[in-house]
mmCIF file of C-alpha atoms in Angstrom:
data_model
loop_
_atom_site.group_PDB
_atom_site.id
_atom_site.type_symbol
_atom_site.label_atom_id
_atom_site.label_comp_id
_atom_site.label_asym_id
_atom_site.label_seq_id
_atom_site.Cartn_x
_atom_site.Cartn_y
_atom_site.Cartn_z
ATOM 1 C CA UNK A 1 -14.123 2.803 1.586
ATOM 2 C CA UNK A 2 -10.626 3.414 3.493
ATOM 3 C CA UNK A 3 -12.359 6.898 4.525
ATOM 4 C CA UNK A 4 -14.260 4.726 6.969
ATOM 5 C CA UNK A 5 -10.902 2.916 8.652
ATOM 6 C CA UNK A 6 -8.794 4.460 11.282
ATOM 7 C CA UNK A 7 -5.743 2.773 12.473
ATOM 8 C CA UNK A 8 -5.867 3.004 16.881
ATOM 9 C CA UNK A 9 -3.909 1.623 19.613
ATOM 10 C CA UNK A 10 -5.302 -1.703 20.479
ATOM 11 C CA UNK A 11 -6.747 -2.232 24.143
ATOM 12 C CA UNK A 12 -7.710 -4.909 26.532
ATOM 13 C CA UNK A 13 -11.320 -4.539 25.228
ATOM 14 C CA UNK A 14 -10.048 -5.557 21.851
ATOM 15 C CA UNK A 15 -8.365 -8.662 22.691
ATOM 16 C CA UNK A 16 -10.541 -11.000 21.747
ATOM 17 C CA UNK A 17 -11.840 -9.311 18.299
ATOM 18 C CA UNK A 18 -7.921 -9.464 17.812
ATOM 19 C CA UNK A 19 -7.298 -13.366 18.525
ATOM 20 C CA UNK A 20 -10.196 -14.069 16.089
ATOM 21 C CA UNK A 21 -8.736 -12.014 13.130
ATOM 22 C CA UNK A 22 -5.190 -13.383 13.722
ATOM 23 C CA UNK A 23 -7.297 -17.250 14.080
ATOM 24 C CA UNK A 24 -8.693 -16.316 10.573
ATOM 25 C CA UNK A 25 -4.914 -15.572 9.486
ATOM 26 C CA UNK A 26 -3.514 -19.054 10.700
ATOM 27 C CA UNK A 27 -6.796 -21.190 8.769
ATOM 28 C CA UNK A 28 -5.714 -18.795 5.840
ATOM 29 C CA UNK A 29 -2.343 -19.686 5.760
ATOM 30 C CA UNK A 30 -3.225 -23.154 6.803
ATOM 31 C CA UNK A 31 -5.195 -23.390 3.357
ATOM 32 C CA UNK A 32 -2.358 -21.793 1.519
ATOM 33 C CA UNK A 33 -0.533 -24.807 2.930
ATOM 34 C CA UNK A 34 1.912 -22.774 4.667
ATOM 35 C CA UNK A 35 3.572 -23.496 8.059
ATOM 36 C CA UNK A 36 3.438 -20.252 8.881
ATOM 37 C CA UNK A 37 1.711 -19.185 12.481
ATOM 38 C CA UNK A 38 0.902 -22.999 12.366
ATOM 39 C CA UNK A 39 2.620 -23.974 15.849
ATOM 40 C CA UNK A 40 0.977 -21.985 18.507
ATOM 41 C CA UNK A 41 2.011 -18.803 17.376
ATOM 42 C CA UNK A 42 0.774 -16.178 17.834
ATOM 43 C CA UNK A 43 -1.476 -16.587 20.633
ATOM 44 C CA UNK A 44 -3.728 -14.827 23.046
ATOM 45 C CA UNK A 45 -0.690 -14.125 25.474
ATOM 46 C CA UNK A 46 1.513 -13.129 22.480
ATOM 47 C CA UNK A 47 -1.489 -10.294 21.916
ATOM 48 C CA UNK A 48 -1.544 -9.144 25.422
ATOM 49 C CA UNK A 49 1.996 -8.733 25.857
ATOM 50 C CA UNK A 50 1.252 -6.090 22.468
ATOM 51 C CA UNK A 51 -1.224 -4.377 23.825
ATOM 52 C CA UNK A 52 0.680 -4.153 27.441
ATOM 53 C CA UNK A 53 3.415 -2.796 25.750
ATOM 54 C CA UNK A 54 1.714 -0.492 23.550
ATOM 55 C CA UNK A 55 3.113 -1.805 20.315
ATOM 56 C CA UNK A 56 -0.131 -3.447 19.312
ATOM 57 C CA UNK A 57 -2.608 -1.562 16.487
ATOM 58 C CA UNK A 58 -6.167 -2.326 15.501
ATOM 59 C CA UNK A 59 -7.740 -1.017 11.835
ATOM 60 C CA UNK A 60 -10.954 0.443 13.144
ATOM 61 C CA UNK A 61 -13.746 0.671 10.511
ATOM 62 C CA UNK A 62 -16.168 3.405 11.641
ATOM 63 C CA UNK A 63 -19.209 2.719 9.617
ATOM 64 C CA UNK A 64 -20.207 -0.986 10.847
ATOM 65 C CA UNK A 65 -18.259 -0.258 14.329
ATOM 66 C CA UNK A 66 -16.178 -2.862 14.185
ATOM 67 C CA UNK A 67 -12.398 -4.031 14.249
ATOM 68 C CA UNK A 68 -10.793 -5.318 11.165
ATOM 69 C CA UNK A 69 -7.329 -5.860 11.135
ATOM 70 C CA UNK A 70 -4.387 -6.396 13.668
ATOM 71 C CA UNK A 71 -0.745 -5.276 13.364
ATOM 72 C CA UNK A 72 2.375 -4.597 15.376
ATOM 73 C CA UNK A 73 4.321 -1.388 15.059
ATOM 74 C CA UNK A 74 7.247 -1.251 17.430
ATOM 75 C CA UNK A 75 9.917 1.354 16.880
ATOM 76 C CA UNK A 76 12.512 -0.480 18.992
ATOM 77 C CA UNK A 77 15.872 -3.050 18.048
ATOM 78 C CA UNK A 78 14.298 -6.140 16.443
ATOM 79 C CA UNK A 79 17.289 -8.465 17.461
ATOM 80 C CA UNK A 80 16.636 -11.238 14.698
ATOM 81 C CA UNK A 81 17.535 -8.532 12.416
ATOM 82 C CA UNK A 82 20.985 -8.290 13.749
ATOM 83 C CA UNK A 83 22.174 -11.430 11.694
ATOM 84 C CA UNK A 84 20.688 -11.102 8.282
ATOM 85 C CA UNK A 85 22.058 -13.178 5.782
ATOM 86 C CA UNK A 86 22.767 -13.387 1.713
ATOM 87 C CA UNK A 87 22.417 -9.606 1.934
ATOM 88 C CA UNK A 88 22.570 -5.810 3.573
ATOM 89 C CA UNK A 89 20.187 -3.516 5.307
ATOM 90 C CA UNK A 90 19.618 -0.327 3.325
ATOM 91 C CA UNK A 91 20.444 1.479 6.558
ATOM 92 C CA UNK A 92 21.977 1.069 10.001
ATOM 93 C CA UNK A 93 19.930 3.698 12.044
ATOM 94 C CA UNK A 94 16.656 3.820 13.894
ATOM 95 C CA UNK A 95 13.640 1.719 11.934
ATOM 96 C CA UNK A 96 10.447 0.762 13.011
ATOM 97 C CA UNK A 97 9.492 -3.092 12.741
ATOM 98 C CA UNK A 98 6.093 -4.235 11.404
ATOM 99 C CA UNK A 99 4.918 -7.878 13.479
ATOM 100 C CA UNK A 100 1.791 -10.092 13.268
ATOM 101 C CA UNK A 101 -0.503 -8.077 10.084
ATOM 102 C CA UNK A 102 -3.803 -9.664 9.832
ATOM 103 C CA UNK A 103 -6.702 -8.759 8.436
ATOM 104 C CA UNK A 104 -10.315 -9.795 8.952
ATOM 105 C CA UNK A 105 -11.465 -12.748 6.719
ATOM 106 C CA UNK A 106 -15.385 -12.415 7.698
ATOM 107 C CA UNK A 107 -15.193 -8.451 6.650
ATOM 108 C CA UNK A 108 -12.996 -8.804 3.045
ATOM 109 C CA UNK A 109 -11.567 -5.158 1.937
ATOM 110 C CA UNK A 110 -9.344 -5.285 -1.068
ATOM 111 C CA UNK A 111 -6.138 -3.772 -0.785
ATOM 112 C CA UNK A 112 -6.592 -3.673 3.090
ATOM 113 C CA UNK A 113 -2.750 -4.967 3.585
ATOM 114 C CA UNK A 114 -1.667 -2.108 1.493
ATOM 115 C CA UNK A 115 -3.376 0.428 3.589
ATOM 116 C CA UNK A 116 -2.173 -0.827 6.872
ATOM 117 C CA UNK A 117 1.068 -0.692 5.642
ATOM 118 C CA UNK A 118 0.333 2.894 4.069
ATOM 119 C CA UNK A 119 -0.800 3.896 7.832
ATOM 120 C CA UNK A 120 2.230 2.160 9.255
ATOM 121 C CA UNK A 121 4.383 4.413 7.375
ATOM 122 C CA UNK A 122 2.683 7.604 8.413
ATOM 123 C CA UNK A 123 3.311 6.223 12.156
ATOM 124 C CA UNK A 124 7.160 5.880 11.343
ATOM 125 C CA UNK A 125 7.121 9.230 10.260
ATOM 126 C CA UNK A 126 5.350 11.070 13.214
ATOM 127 C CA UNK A 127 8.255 9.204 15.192
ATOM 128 C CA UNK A 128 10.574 10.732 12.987
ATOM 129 C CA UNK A 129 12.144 7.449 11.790
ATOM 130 C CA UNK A 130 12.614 7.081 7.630
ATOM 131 C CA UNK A 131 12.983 3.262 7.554
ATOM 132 C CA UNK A 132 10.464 0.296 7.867
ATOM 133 C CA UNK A 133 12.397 -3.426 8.088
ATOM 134 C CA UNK A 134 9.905 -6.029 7.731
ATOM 135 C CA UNK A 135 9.935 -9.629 7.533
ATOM 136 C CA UNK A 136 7.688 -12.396 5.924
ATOM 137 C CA UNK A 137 7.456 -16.161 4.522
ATOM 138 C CA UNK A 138 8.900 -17.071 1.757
ATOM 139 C CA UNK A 139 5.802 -18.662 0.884
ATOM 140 C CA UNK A 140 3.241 -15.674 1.615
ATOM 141 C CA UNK A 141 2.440 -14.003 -1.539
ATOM 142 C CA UNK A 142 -0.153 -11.144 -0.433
ATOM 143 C CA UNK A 143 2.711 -9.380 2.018
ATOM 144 C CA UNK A 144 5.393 -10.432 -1.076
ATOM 145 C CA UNK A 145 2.737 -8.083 -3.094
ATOM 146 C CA UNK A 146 2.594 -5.664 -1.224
ATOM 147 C CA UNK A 147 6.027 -4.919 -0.204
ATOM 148 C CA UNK A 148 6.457 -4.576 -3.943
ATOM 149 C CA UNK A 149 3.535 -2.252 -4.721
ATOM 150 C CA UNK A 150 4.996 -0.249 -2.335
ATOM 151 C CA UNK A 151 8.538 -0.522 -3.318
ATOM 152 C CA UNK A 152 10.515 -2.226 -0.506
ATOM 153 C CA UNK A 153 13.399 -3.595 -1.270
ATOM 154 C CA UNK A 154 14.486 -7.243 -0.451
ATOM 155 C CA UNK A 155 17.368 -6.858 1.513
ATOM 156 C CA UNK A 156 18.224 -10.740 2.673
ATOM 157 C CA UNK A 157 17.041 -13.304 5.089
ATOM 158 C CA UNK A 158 16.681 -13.282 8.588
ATOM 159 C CA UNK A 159 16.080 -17.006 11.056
ATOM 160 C CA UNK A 160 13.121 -16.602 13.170
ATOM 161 C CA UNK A 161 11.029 -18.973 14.872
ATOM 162 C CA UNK A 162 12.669 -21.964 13.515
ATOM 163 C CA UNK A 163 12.632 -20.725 9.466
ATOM 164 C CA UNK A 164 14.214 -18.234 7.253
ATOM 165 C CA UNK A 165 12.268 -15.678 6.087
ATOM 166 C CA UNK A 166 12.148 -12.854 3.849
ATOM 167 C CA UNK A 167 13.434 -9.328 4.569
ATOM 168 C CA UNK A 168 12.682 -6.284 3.427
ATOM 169 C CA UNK A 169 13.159 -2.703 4.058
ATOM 170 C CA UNK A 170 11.551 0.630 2.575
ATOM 171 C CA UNK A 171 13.382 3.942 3.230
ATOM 172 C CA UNK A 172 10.238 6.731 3.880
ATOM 173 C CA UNK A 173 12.232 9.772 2.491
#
């Protein structure tokens, strides 16, 4: 089944397929009865500014043609990460940051999460960069599971958008 998914640069043409996976997300973590992406974000603008700045990634699934997952992959300074607390980073150096993963709840793949973050991985790599810092609810067990089937290590907490969160970092080499 993964054979069939590429992971691609998100456009304007994708916009909307996007909004509706990440409005799937926010009922999903609604029903979870987390706050989580429950107050506005993120939002049609929030996806834009992505794709304008190039950070933004679709999961492509060649053999229905269709988009089926969403996530960020920026390799720049992720300031919230500057004041991490009840713990240390594994490193101080260049890292990319993974944002907004979402995966289509009207096309279900199991173990989709894992291969995004599998793909991001292989993107921090061609950019030469050996560390992923991520950050997630406390409350959001399938990216809790994943981080730990692929062996990041919790690092601390970091305050963003009005809540602590999670943080976690995996070093690639």
């Amino acid at each position: 089944m993964f054979d069939k998914l590429t992971l691609r640069k998100a456009t304007q043409d994708h916009a909307d397929r996007i909004w509706e996976i990440l409005q799937q997300a926010i009922l999903k973590r609604k029903e979870e009865g987390s706050t989580q992406w429950q107050e506005g974000y993120p939002n049609p603008n929030v996806i834009n500014d992505d794709i304008t700045k190039g950070i933004g990634y679709v999961v492509f699934h060649s053999e229905n043609n269709s988009i089926i997952g969403y996530v960020v992959i920026m390799d720049d300074i992720e300031p919230t990460y500057n004041e991490l607390s009840g713990g240390k980073w594994l490193t101080d150096g260049k890292y990319v940051v993974v944002h907004r993963l979402a995966t289509a709840q009207d096309v279900k793949i199991k173990g989709l999460g894992t291969w995004v973050m599998q793909q991001v991985e292989n993107v921090a790599l061609s950019k030469n960069i050996t560390s992923i810092k991520v950050d997630t609810n406390f409350d959001n067990d399938g990216m809790l599971r994943v981080f730990e089937k692929l062996n990041y290590v919790y690092c601390g907490e970091v305050f963003f958008r009005g809540g602590s969160r999670r943080a976690f970092e995996k070093l690639l080499v």
